[in-house]
Every structure is written in C-alpha cells, then in structure tokens.
Amino acid sequence: MALDMGIVILTLVIGLLVAVLVWSLTKRSTPSSTKGKNEKGANSKKEGKKTSGMPAKLPKKKATVAVSKDSKSTFTHSWLLTSLKGHTGAITDMDFSANGKHLATCAEDEIFVSQPMVETPTPSETDSGCVLSRRQKRNRMKKTQAGNKKKEHPTKTVESKQRMRRATPLKYYTRLQMKNSELYTYLYQYVLLDDQLLNLGYPVESSFYPERAIIYKTPEANVTYYRSDVRRAFRHQPEIIEMAEHLYSSEHGDPYEEKPPLSPSLEKRCVRCKKGFFVTLDGEYLTEERCIYHWGQWKRPSSPGETHGYTCCAGDEGSSGCTSGDLHVWNGVSPGMNGPFTDYVRTTPGSGSKIHSIYALDCEMCYTGRGLEVCKVSVISIDGCLVYEALVKPHHRVIDYNTRFSGLCEQDLKKATKTINDVQRDLLGFIYSQTILIGHGLENDLRALRILHSVIIDTAVLFPHYFGFPFRRSLKSLVAAYLQRHIQVGHNGHDSFEDARACAELVLWKAVCQLRPRHRSEHMP
C-alpha cells in the first residue's frame, strides 16, 4: 500500500515538471516570433531560428511608416493579391500621385492600427466593397458638394447656360470681320423704301395727321391682280398655276367668293375660320360663337402622286376644322386704311456711334378683343447677343394665348410686370431713328409694340416668294433652305430669341454671299 502511494506521488511530480517545462518553452517561443524581422542583432536572429518552424503572424511595420498611412479596414477582395516591391502584404488599393508615381496600400498596414482607430467605411466611401484611397475620397467629396450646389440652385445653372449660349456670336458675323459702322453702311442697301412700308402694312406717320400713325392693308378684292399676274406668267405651266391657286386659297381665301360686306366699325373677319363676327371698338364681343378651324397650313403636293391636305389633320379643302376656340379672333387691322392712331410713339434721333446700331427684333403675341397684343419681346444685336427681353402684360382681356405658336400660357403672363408703355420706354432708350431693325414680317411686331420706325430690313421681302407678292415664305423655310438648319421644331411654340437670331443670320448670310461670291460654299436655292 505504501509502495503504491509512492508511485502515485512520483508520477504527479514528474507530470508537474513536464508541464512547467512545456509552459516555459511556450512562453519563450511567443516573444521570439513577434519580434521577427523588425528587431536587429544576434538575439533576434537566434529567436528567429527557434520559431522558424512555427506559423507566425504578419510582421508589423515601423511606427514612423504606420503613422503616414490612412486607417483601412480589412480587405476582402480575392482579385487583388499582387505584391509590389516594398510591400510584403497583398495590395488593397492603387492610385497615382500628382507627379505620376504609384500610390499603393497593402494589407500589412492594417494590422498595426488599433481597433478604435479603424473607421467603418460608409456606402459613399466605398465602391463595391472596396475601400477608397485618400485621393478617391477627396474626389468623391468634391463631386458630392458640386451635386448639392446644383440641387440647391438648379435655375441659376440653367440661366448661366442660357446666358453663355446667347452670348455666342453668329457665324456669319465673325466671318465678315467688319466694324459696325462698315456693316451698317453695307446693310443699308436692304432697307425698305417708304412706299414699300405703306404697301406692306407697316405703321407710318400720316402726312395729314402729324405725329399720328396710319396702317394700310391691301383689300382682299385688289389682290386678284397678283393672282391674274401669276396666271399670265405661267400660262403654259398649268401645274404651277394650280399650286398657286391652292396656296392663295389657304392663306387668303378665294377672292372671287362672294362675302358679306364688312363694316369698318363693328364687323371683323376671323383670321382662322374666315367667318365674320362683331366686336366693338373697345374690344367687347357682340358675337359669342365658337371658332372651328384648321390650325395647320394647306399643303401643296411636292411630288407627283401626292394630294392636297392640311398639315394639322390631312383634311380636304372642304372639311370642317379639327380645332376649336372659344371665340373668333382678328389681327387688329381691317382691309383698307386704318387710323389715324394716337397711341403710337416714334423713335428719336441718336448721336455719335449710336447711329450705327443694328438690332433684330421679334415678338410673341396673343389675341385680345382689340386684335394682336404683344406678350413677349426679344431684341438682339447684330452679332447675335441678347440685348433686351421681357414679358408684357396685355392691356385688354386675352381671348386666345396662341400657345401653339407663341409658347406662352396664362401662367407665364402672370409673371409679367411690364406694360406696353414700359416696354416702349425701354426700347426707345437704345433704338433710335437711324437704327436698322431686322425682322421677319416686322409690321406685325411694330403694330403690336405701337412704335413708328422707318429703317427696316424685312427678311420676307429680302428673300421673296417664288410667286412674288403677296405670297411670303415662312422664316422656318428660309432658315432650312439658306442656313441648312431647323428652327421652330418643338411642341412648345416659337422662341422669339431664336427667331430674332435667325433673321439676323439670314441678312448676314446675304451680305457674305454678295461680298465673297467666289468663296461662297452655300447653295442659293
């Protein structure tokens, strides 16, 4: 029994000694493996030999190097496992410095960082789980700030873009390379004569009533002279005569058709459906009848086999209208002599360099009981830059905003703060009696603005219709034919600024073609 007890005690003592020996060896091997290659000298080499057969953790870099690195989280991508010279761990991020050198971050940099210092990447700082570098974070932050500014001021950005677009000089203006005085002298040959102004319906000063305006509109019965002239000129080409007949009928109606006589005081002719209606001189309607009409033009066949039809609905000549309005409308001018009017203002003479100014003008108008009234006006200089633009409050009740063509609605005119008198005062501040005004069918704009001006270049006259007066080509067709581009293509109506630039560019194109015929690359239709 005593012998067995001694054996047990001896076994316990030997086991305890073995456990102490193993513990001492384990404790001695752990610090030797953590030092690794970071410590120099004989002691580190000796401990490295003892622990070479055991798995060791990745070595830490020096403190000075670790401080210069950004805090990174653990990299998880399996496709970036390449090592670079000077980096013992896997590369987690690559970028370029300002001098074109590589900037790399490896996995060994992350071990030295203590856990509280590690920043958890947010979704804005990562890309598919990849931690961004400092440069990438900085660029991402700049983009975010720029996006926030755009969201805060979206209208300001749009306005700046429009301002840059509107400040672009016209191509043919830069090609001419002429001073304003020289260009003024050359373009003056295109100015309309006094008798042309009167016959085309421009407001002119009456010789019998000084400082008052009169407007002469060719009566519908007299335009048969021009119709018979077309018949006589193309008597051997019946297809052209037929085209002229349909074109005239679509714009003026049939002059041979018997129509009830018009009273210059009350009865007016609707410009859309050609029916007569009664309205007082103050714009009060006596005939409240819906207007049914075709808003499109009568399309003549451009090739054999095509048929006539309206562009709005392809309806026949005798078909009923495809659009309806609340009331009939008119343009404010009756056939024959109109006036004298006392609410027109005349441009005053300028001095110095102001006499050589050239502007292009276009207005958007709406229908009221007194006819057409201006609701937006745009003026540009001859180089194409915007000079003046304003919305105008109509003086009388609006019957039709003419949104399909004017591009304006009731909400737009609620923002208008200027009256017609304010606009007249603004325009006469820089438009003088010697100023050349350019426009397409500018008599309508000057009648709506109630301004008397006699130095006019009308692109509808400068580029005459194939059949001559009273036919006129539209501004859209002139720009497509001579400038090889398209305007008025959207569904939001016309843009007065775009139309004014188109008129100025047509006149400049004409000047370029006449001054440099040998270098002309454009085709004159």
Coordinates of C-alpha atoms in Angstrom, one line a residue:
M1 CA 0.0 0.0 0.0
A2 CA 2.9 2.4 0.9
L3 CA 4.6 1.4 -2.3
D4 CA 1.6 2.3 -4.4
M5 CA 1.3 5.6 -2.7
G6 CA 4.9 6.4 -3.5
I7 CA 4.5 5.6 -7.2
V8 CA 1.5 7.9 -7.4
I9 CA 3.4 10.8 -5.8
L10 CA 6.3 10.2 -8.1
T11 CA 4.1 10.3 -11.2
L12 CA 2.5 13.6 -10.1
V13 CA 5.8 15.2 -9.5
I14 CA 7.1 14.1 -13.0
G15 CA 3.9 15.3 -14.6
L16 CA 4.2 18.7 -12.9
L17 CA 7.8 19.1 -14.0
V18 CA 6.9 18.2 -17.6
A19 CA 4.0 20.8 -17.5
V20 CA 6.3 23.5 -16.2
L21 CA 8.9 22.7 -18.9
V22 CA 6.3 22.9 -21.7
W23 CA 5.0 26.2 -20.3
S24 CA 8.4 27.7 -20.1
L25 CA 9.2 26.7 -23.7
T26 CA 5.9 28.1 -25.0
K27 CA 6.4 31.4 -23.2
R28 CA 9.9 31.7 -24.6
S29 CA 8.8 31.0 -28.2
T30 CA 6.0 33.6 -28.4
P31 CA 8.1 36.8 -28.0
S32 CA 10.7 35.5 -30.3
S33 CA 8.1 35.0 -33.1
T34 CA 6.5 38.5 -32.6
K35 CA 9.9 40.3 -33.0
G36 CA 10.6 38.6 -36.3
K37 CA 12.4 40.8 -38.8
N38 CA 11.7 44.1 -37.1
E39 CA 14.5 43.7 -34.4
K40 CA 18.2 43.6 -35.4
G41 CA 21.1 41.9 -33.7
A42 CA 22.1 38.4 -32.7
N43 CA 19.3 37.9 -30.2
S44 CA 16.6 38.4 -32.9
K45 CA 18.4 36.0 -35.3
K46 CA 18.7 33.3 -32.7
E47 CA 15.0 33.6 -31.7
G48 CA 14.1 33.6 -35.4
K49 CA 15.8 30.2 -35.8
K50 CA 13.9 28.8 -32.9
T51 CA 10.5 29.8 -34.3
S52 CA 11.1 29.2 -38.0
G53 CA 9.1 26.1 -38.0
M54 CA 6.0 27.6 -36.3
P55 CA 3.3 29.7 -38.0
A56 CA 3.7 33.4 -37.3
K57 CA 1.6 36.4 -37.7
L58 CA 2.3 39.1 -40.3
P59 CA 5.1 41.4 -39.1
K60 CA 4.3 45.0 -38.1
K61 CA 5.9 48.0 -39.9
K62 CA 7.8 50.7 -38.1
A63 CA 5.9 53.3 -36.2
T64 CA 7.1 56.1 -38.4
V65 CA 5.7 54.3 -41.5
A66 CA 2.4 53.3 -39.9
V67 CA 1.7 56.9 -38.9
S68 CA 1.8 58.1 -42.5
K69 CA -0.8 55.6 -43.7
D70 CA -4.5 56.0 -43.7
S71 CA -6.6 53.8 -41.4
K72 CA -8.0 51.0 -43.5
S73 CA -10.4 48.2 -42.8
T74 CA -9.8 44.6 -43.7
F75 CA -9.6 44.0 -47.5
T76 CA -11.8 41.2 -48.7
H77 CA -11.4 41.1 -52.5
S78 CA -9.8 38.0 -53.8
W79 CA -8.7 39.5 -57.2
L80 CA -6.1 42.0 -55.7
L81 CA -3.5 39.7 -54.4
T82 CA -0.5 41.1 -56.2
S83 CA 2.5 42.3 -54.2
L84 CA 4.7 45.3 -55.1
K85 CA 8.3 46.0 -54.2
G86 CA 8.5 47.4 -50.7
H87 CA 5.1 45.9 -49.7
T88 CA 5.1 42.4 -48.2
G89 CA 1.3 42.1 -48.0
A90 CA -1.5 42.0 -50.6
I91 CA -2.2 45.3 -52.3
T92 CA -5.6 46.7 -51.4
D93 CA -5.6 50.0 -53.3
M94 CA -3.8 51.7 -56.2
D95 CA -3.7 55.3 -57.2
F96 CA -1.5 57.9 -58.8
S97 CA 0.2 60.9 -57.1
A98 CA 0.5 64.4 -58.6
N99 CA 3.9 63.6 -60.2
G100 CA 2.6 60.4 -61.8
K101 CA 4.0 57.8 -59.4
H102 CA 2.1 54.9 -57.9
L103 CA 0.5 55.1 -54.5
A104 CA -0.2 51.6 -53.0
T105 CA -1.7 50.4 -49.8
C106 CA -1.2 46.8 -48.7
A107 CA -2.8 44.6 -46.1
E108 CA 0.1 44.7 -43.7
D109 CA -0.6 48.4 -42.9
E110 CA -3.9 47.5 -41.3
I111 CA -2.5 45.2 -38.5
F112 CA -0.7 48.0 -36.7
V113 CA -3.8 50.2 -36.4
S114 CA -5.6 49.8 -33.1
Q115 CA -9.2 48.8 -33.2
P116 CA -10.7 52.2 -32.0
M117 CA -8.8 54.0 -34.8
V118 CA -10.4 51.9 -37.6
E119 CA -13.1 53.8 -39.5
T120 CA -16.1 51.9 -40.8
P121 CA -16.5 52.8 -44.5
T122 CA -19.8 54.3 -45.4
P123 CA -21.6 53.5 -48.7
S124 CA -20.4 56.8 -50.1
E125 CA -16.8 56.0 -49.4
T126 CA -16.8 52.5 -50.9
D127 CA -17.2 51.1 -54.4
S128 CA -18.5 47.6 -54.5
G129 CA -17.0 46.9 -51.0
C130 CA -13.6 48.3 -51.9
V131 CA -12.1 50.8 -49.5
L132 CA -11.3 54.1 -51.3
S133 CA -7.9 55.9 -51.0
R134 CA -7.5 59.4 -49.7
R135 CA -7.5 60.9 -53.3
Q136 CA -10.6 58.9 -54.2
K137 CA -12.4 60.1 -51.1
R138 CA -11.4 63.7 -51.8
N139 CA -12.6 63.5 -55.4
R140 CA -15.9 61.8 -54.3
M141 CA -16.4 64.6 -51.7
K142 CA -15.9 67.3 -54.4
K143 CA -18.4 65.6 -56.7
T144 CA -20.9 65.4 -53.8
Q145 CA -20.5 69.0 -52.9
A146 CA -20.9 70.1 -56.6
G147 CA -24.1 68.0 -56.9
N148 CA -25.5 69.6 -53.8
K149 CA -24.9 73.0 -55.2
K150 CA -26.7 72.1 -58.4
K151 CA -29.7 70.8 -56.4
E152 CA -29.8 74.0 -54.4
H153 CA -29.6 76.3 -57.4
P154 CA -30.9 74.5 -60.5
T155 CA -32.4 77.6 -62.1
K156 CA -29.2 79.5 -61.7
T157 CA -27.3 76.8 -63.6
V158 CA -29.9 76.8 -66.4
E159 CA -29.8 80.6 -66.6
S160 CA -26.0 80.6 -66.8
K161 CA -26.1 78.1 -69.6
Q162 CA -28.6 80.1 -71.5
R163 CA -26.5 83.2 -70.9
M164 CA -23.5 81.5 -72.4
R165 CA -25.5 80.2 -75.3
R166 CA -27.0 83.6 -76.0
A167 CA -23.5 85.3 -75.9
T168 CA -22.2 83.2 -78.8
P169 CA -21.6 85.4 -81.8
L170 CA -23.3 84.4 -85.1
K171 CA -21.1 82.5 -87.5
Y172 CA -21.6 84.9 -90.4
Y173 CA -20.9 87.9 -88.3
T174 CA -17.5 86.6 -87.3
R175 CA -16.8 85.7 -91.0
L176 CA -17.5 89.2 -92.2
Q177 CA -14.9 90.8 -89.9
M178 CA -16.3 94.3 -90.4
K179 CA -16.8 97.1 -88.0
N180 CA -20.3 98.1 -87.0
S181 CA -20.1 101.3 -89.0
E182 CA -19.0 99.5 -92.1
L183 CA -21.6 96.8 -91.7
Y184 CA -24.3 99.4 -91.1
T185 CA -23.3 101.2 -94.4
Y186 CA -23.4 97.9 -96.4
L187 CA -26.7 96.6 -94.9
Y188 CA -28.4 99.9 -95.6
Q189 CA -29.0 98.8 -99.2
Y190 CA -31.5 96.2 -97.9
V191 CA -33.7 98.8 -96.1
L192 CA -37.3 99.1 -97.3
L193 CA -38.5 102.2 -99.1
D194 CA -41.3 104.4 -97.8
D195 CA -43.8 103.1 -100.4
Q196 CA -42.9 99.5 -99.5
L197 CA -43.6 100.2 -95.8
L198 CA -47.0 101.5 -96.6
N199 CA -48.0 98.7 -99.0
L200 CA -46.7 96.0 -96.7
G201 CA -48.9 97.2 -93.8
Y202 CA -46.2 98.9 -91.7
P203 CA -47.4 101.7 -89.4
V204 CA -46.3 105.0 -90.9
E205 CA -46.8 108.6 -89.9
S206 CA -49.7 110.3 -91.6
S207 CA -48.9 113.4 -93.7
F208 CA -52.4 114.8 -93.0
Y209 CA -52.3 114.0 -89.2
P210 CA -48.7 114.7 -88.0
E211 CA -47.5 112.5 -85.1
R212 CA -50.3 110.0 -85.7
A213 CA -50.0 106.6 -87.3
I214 CA -51.9 105.1 -90.2
I215 CA -51.9 101.5 -91.4
Y216 CA -52.9 100.4 -94.9
K217 CA -53.9 96.9 -95.5
T218 CA -54.4 95.7 -99.1
P219 CA -58.1 94.9 -99.6
E220 CA -58.9 91.3 -100.5
A221 CA -60.6 92.4 -103.8
N222 CA -57.4 94.0 -105.1
V223 CA -55.1 91.0 -104.6
T224 CA -56.8 89.4 -107.6
Y225 CA -54.4 91.5 -109.7
Y226 CA -51.5 89.5 -108.4
R227 CA -53.4 86.3 -108.9
S228 CA -54.0 87.1 -112.6
D229 CA -50.4 88.1 -112.9
V230 CA -49.4 84.5 -111.8
R231 CA -51.8 83.1 -114.3
R232 CA -50.4 85.2 -117.1
A233 CA -46.8 84.5 -116.3
F234 CA -47.3 80.7 -116.0
R235 CA -50.0 80.2 -118.6
H236 CA -48.0 77.3 -120.2
Q237 CA -47.5 75.5 -116.9
P238 CA -50.9 74.6 -115.5
E239 CA -49.4 72.7 -112.6
I240 CA -47.8 75.8 -111.2
I241 CA -51.0 77.8 -111.6
E242 CA -52.8 75.1 -109.7
M243 CA -50.3 75.2 -106.9
A244 CA -50.6 79.0 -106.7
E245 CA -54.4 78.7 -106.6
H246 CA -54.3 76.3 -103.7
L247 CA -51.6 78.3 -101.9
Y248 CA -53.5 81.5 -102.2
S249 CA -56.8 79.9 -101.1
S250 CA -55.1 78.5 -98.0
E251 CA -53.7 81.9 -96.9
H252 CA -56.3 84.5 -98.2
G253 CA -59.4 82.5 -99.2
D254 CA -60.9 82.8 -102.6
P255 CA -61.1 86.4 -103.7
Y256 CA -63.9 85.5 -106.2
E257 CA -66.0 84.1 -103.4
E258 CA -68.9 86.4 -102.5
K259 CA -68.5 87.6 -98.9
P260 CA -70.8 89.9 -96.9
P261 CA -69.6 93.5 -96.7
L262 CA -67.5 94.4 -93.7
S263 CA -68.4 97.4 -91.6
P264 CA -65.1 99.2 -90.6
S265 CA -66.5 99.9 -87.1
L266 CA -68.0 96.6 -85.9
E267 CA -67.7 93.6 -88.1
K268 CA -64.4 91.8 -88.4
R269 CA -63.2 88.8 -90.3
C270 CA -61.8 85.8 -88.3
V271 CA -58.2 85.1 -89.3
R272 CA -58.7 81.4 -88.5
C273 CA -62.0 80.3 -89.9
K274 CA -62.7 83.4 -92.2
K275 CA -66.1 84.0 -90.7
G276 CA -67.4 87.4 -89.9
F277 CA -68.2 88.4 -86.3
F278 CA -69.0 91.6 -84.4
V279 CA -66.8 93.3 -81.9
T280 CA -66.9 96.9 -80.6
L281 CA -64.0 99.4 -80.8
D282 CA -63.3 98.7 -77.1
G283 CA -62.8 95.0 -77.7
E284 CA -66.2 93.9 -76.4
Y285 CA -67.6 90.9 -78.3
L286 CA -71.1 91.1 -79.6
T287 CA -70.9 87.7 -81.4
E288 CA -70.0 84.9 -78.9
E289 CA -69.6 81.9 -81.2
R290 CA -67.1 79.1 -81.1
C291 CA -64.4 79.1 -83.8
I292 CA -63.8 75.8 -85.6
Y293 CA -60.7 75.9 -87.8
H294 CA -57.6 74.2 -89.1
W295 CA -54.5 75.4 -87.3
G296 CA -52.2 73.9 -89.9
Q297 CA -51.5 75.3 -93.4
W298 CA -52.7 74.0 -96.7
K299 CA -50.1 71.6 -98.0
R300 CA -49.5 71.6 -101.7
P301 CA -48.1 68.4 -103.4
S302 CA -44.3 68.4 -103.5
S303 CA -44.1 65.4 -105.8
P304 CA -46.4 63.7 -108.4
G305 CA -48.9 61.4 -106.7
E306 CA -49.3 63.5 -103.5
T307 CA -52.6 65.0 -102.7
H308 CA -53.6 68.3 -101.1
G309 CA -54.4 68.5 -97.4
Y310 CA -54.0 70.4 -94.2
T311 CA -50.8 69.8 -92.3
C312 CA -52.7 69.6 -89.0
C313 CA -55.0 66.7 -89.8
A314 CA -54.6 66.0 -93.6
G315 CA -58.2 67.1 -94.1
D316 CA -59.6 68.0 -97.5
E317 CA -60.2 71.6 -98.6
G318 CA -63.9 71.4 -97.7
S319 CA -63.6 69.5 -94.5
S320 CA -64.6 71.0 -91.1
G321 CA -61.9 72.3 -88.8
C322 CA -60.0 70.0 -86.4
T323 CA -59.6 72.6 -83.7
S324 CA -62.0 74.8 -81.8
G325 CA -61.6 78.1 -79.9
D326 CA -63.9 79.9 -77.5
L327 CA -64.3 82.9 -79.8
H328 CA -63.3 84.3 -83.2
V329 CA -60.1 86.3 -83.3
W330 CA -58.7 89.0 -85.6
N331 CA -55.3 90.7 -86.0
G332 CA -56.5 94.3 -85.2
V333 CA -56.3 95.6 -88.8
S334 CA -59.2 95.8 -91.3
P335 CA -58.8 95.9 -95.1
G336 CA -58.1 99.4 -96.4
M337 CA -56.9 102.4 -94.4
N338 CA -56.7 102.2 -90.6
G339 CA -56.3 105.1 -88.3
P340 CA -55.1 107.6 -87.5
F341 CA -53.9 106.2 -84.2
T342 CA -52.7 108.4 -81.3
D343 CA -51.1 105.8 -79.1
Y344 CA -48.0 105.2 -81.3
V345 CA -44.5 106.5 -80.3
R346 CA -41.8 107.4 -82.8
T347 CA -38.1 106.7 -82.4
T348 CA -35.9 109.7 -81.7
P349 CA -32.6 110.6 -83.5
G350 CA -29.3 109.4 -81.9
S351 CA -25.8 110.8 -82.0
G352 CA -22.2 109.6 -82.2
S353 CA -21.7 105.8 -82.5
K354 CA -25.4 105.2 -81.7
I355 CA -26.5 106.0 -85.2
H356 CA -24.7 102.8 -86.4
S357 CA -26.6 100.4 -84.2
I358 CA -28.2 97.3 -85.8
Y359 CA -30.7 95.1 -84.0
A360 CA -33.0 92.2 -84.8
L361 CA -36.4 92.1 -83.1
D362 CA -39.1 89.5 -82.7
C363 CA -42.3 89.4 -80.6
E364 CA -44.7 86.7 -79.4
M365 CA -48.4 87.8 -79.4
C366 CA -51.7 86.8 -78.2
Y367 CA -55.3 87.5 -79.3
T368 CA -57.4 90.0 -77.5
G369 CA -60.7 91.8 -78.3
R370 CA -58.6 94.6 -79.9
G371 CA -56.6 92.2 -82.1
L372 CA -53.0 91.1 -81.6
E373 CA -51.2 92.3 -78.5
V374 CA -47.6 91.7 -77.6
C375 CA -46.8 89.4 -74.7
K376 CA -43.1 88.9 -75.1
V377 CA -40.4 90.8 -76.9
S378 CA -36.7 89.9 -77.6
V379 CA -34.1 92.2 -79.1
I380 CA -30.6 91.0 -80.1
S381 CA -27.6 92.9 -81.5
I382 CA -26.3 92.1 -85.0
D383 CA -23.7 89.8 -83.5
G384 CA -26.4 87.6 -82.0
C385 CA -26.1 88.6 -78.3
L386 CA -29.3 89.2 -76.3
V387 CA -29.9 92.9 -75.6
Y388 CA -33.4 93.0 -74.3
E389 CA -36.1 90.5 -73.4
A390 CA -39.3 91.0 -71.3
L391 CA -42.7 89.6 -70.8
V392 CA -45.6 92.1 -71.3
K393 CA -49.0 92.2 -69.7
P394 CA -51.7 92.6 -72.3
H395 CA -53.8 95.7 -71.9
H396 CA -57.1 94.0 -72.8
R397 CA -58.8 90.7 -71.9
V398 CA -57.0 87.8 -73.6
I399 CA -59.2 85.7 -75.9
D400 CA -56.5 83.2 -77.0
Y401 CA -53.0 82.9 -75.7
N402 CA -52.0 81.3 -79.1
T403 CA -49.8 78.9 -77.1
R404 CA -49.2 76.6 -80.1
F405 CA -47.2 79.3 -81.7
S406 CA -46.3 81.8 -79.0
G407 CA -45.2 79.2 -76.5
L408 CA -46.8 81.2 -73.7
C409 CA -49.7 80.4 -71.4
E410 CA -51.7 82.2 -68.7
Q411 CA -49.2 81.1 -66.0
D412 CA -46.3 82.7 -67.9
L413 CA -48.0 86.0 -68.3
K414 CA -48.8 86.1 -64.6
K415 CA -45.1 86.7 -64.1
A416 CA -45.1 89.7 -66.4
T417 CA -44.5 93.0 -64.6
K418 CA -44.1 95.4 -67.6
T419 CA -46.8 97.1 -69.5
I420 CA -46.7 98.2 -73.2
N421 CA -45.7 101.7 -72.0
D422 CA -42.8 100.3 -70.0
V423 CA -41.5 98.3 -73.0
Q424 CA -41.8 101.3 -75.3
R425 CA -39.8 103.4 -72.9
D426 CA -37.1 100.7 -72.6
L427 CA -36.9 100.1 -76.4
L428 CA -36.6 103.8 -77.2
G429 CA -33.7 104.0 -74.8
F430 CA -31.4 102.2 -77.3
I431 CA -33.4 102.1 -80.6
Y432 CA -33.0 105.4 -82.5
S433 CA -34.5 106.7 -85.7
Q434 CA -31.2 105.7 -87.6
T435 CA -31.1 102.2 -86.1
I436 CA -31.6 99.4 -88.5
L437 CA -34.2 96.9 -87.3
I438 CA -34.2 93.4 -88.8
G439 CA -37.2 91.0 -88.6
H440 CA -39.5 88.7 -90.5
G441 CA -42.9 90.3 -91.2
L442 CA -41.9 93.1 -88.8
E443 CA -45.0 95.1 -89.5
N444 CA -46.9 92.8 -87.1
D445 CA -44.3 93.4 -84.3
L446 CA -44.3 97.2 -84.7
R447 CA -48.1 97.3 -84.8
A448 CA -48.2 95.3 -81.5
L449 CA -45.5 97.5 -79.9
R450 CA -47.2 100.7 -81.2
I451 CA -43.9 102.0 -82.5
L452 CA -43.2 104.1 -85.6
H453 CA -39.9 103.3 -87.2
S454 CA -38.8 103.5 -90.9
V455 CA -35.4 101.9 -91.2
I456 CA -36.4 98.3 -91.6
I457 CA -34.9 95.2 -93.2
D458 CA -37.6 92.5 -93.7
T459 CA -36.4 89.0 -94.5
A460 CA -39.8 88.2 -96.0
V461 CA -39.0 90.9 -98.7
L462 CA -35.3 90.3 -98.9
F463 CA -35.9 86.6 -99.7
P464 CA -39.1 86.9 -101.9
H465 CA -41.5 84.1 -102.6
Y466 CA -41.4 82.2 -105.9
F467 CA -44.7 83.6 -107.0
G468 CA -44.0 87.1 -105.7
F469 CA -46.1 89.4 -103.6
P470 CA -48.5 88.9 -101.7
F471 CA -47.0 85.4 -101.1
R472 CA -44.4 85.1 -98.4
R473 CA -42.1 82.4 -97.3
S474 CA -42.1 81.4 -93.7
L475 CA -39.0 82.0 -91.5
K476 CA -38.7 78.3 -90.9
S477 CA -38.5 77.5 -94.6
L478 CA -35.9 80.3 -95.2
V479 CA -33.6 79.1 -92.4
A480 CA -33.9 75.5 -93.7
A481 CA -33.1 76.5 -97.3
Y482 CA -30.3 79.0 -96.8
L483 CA -28.8 78.2 -93.4
Q484 CA -29.3 74.4 -93.6
R485 CA -30.7 74.1 -90.1
H486 CA -34.1 73.8 -88.5
I487 CA -36.0 76.1 -86.1
Q488 CA -39.4 76.0 -84.6
V489 CA -39.3 72.2 -84.4
G490 CA -40.5 71.7 -80.8
H491 CA -44.1 71.4 -79.5
N492 CA -43.7 74.3 -77.0
G493 CA -44.2 77.1 -79.5
H494 CA -41.8 79.6 -81.1
D495 CA -38.9 81.2 -79.3
S496 CA -38.6 84.9 -80.0
F497 CA -34.9 84.9 -79.3
E498 CA -34.3 82.1 -81.7
D499 CA -36.4 83.8 -84.4
A500 CA -34.6 87.1 -84.0
R501 CA -31.2 85.4 -84.3
A502 CA -32.4 83.5 -87.4
C503 CA -33.4 86.8 -89.0
A504 CA -30.1 88.5 -88.3
E505 CA -28.2 85.5 -89.6
L506 CA -30.2 85.4 -92.8
V507 CA -29.2 89.1 -93.5
L508 CA -25.6 88.4 -92.7
W509 CA -25.6 85.3 -95.0
K510 CA -26.9 87.5 -97.8
A511 CA -24.1 90.0 -97.2
V512 CA -21.4 87.3 -97.1
C513 CA -22.7 85.8 -100.4
Q514 CA -22.6 89.2 -102.1
L515 CA -19.2 90.2 -100.7
R516 CA -17.4 86.9 -101.3
P517 CA -19.1 85.2 -104.2
R518 CA -16.0 83.2 -105.2
H519 CA -15.6 81.8 -101.7
R520 CA -19.3 81.0 -101.2
S521 CA -19.9 77.4 -100.3
E522 CA -23.6 77.7 -99.6
H523 CA -26.1 76.8 -102.2
M524 CA -28.6 79.6 -103.2
P525 CA -32.0 77.9 -103.6

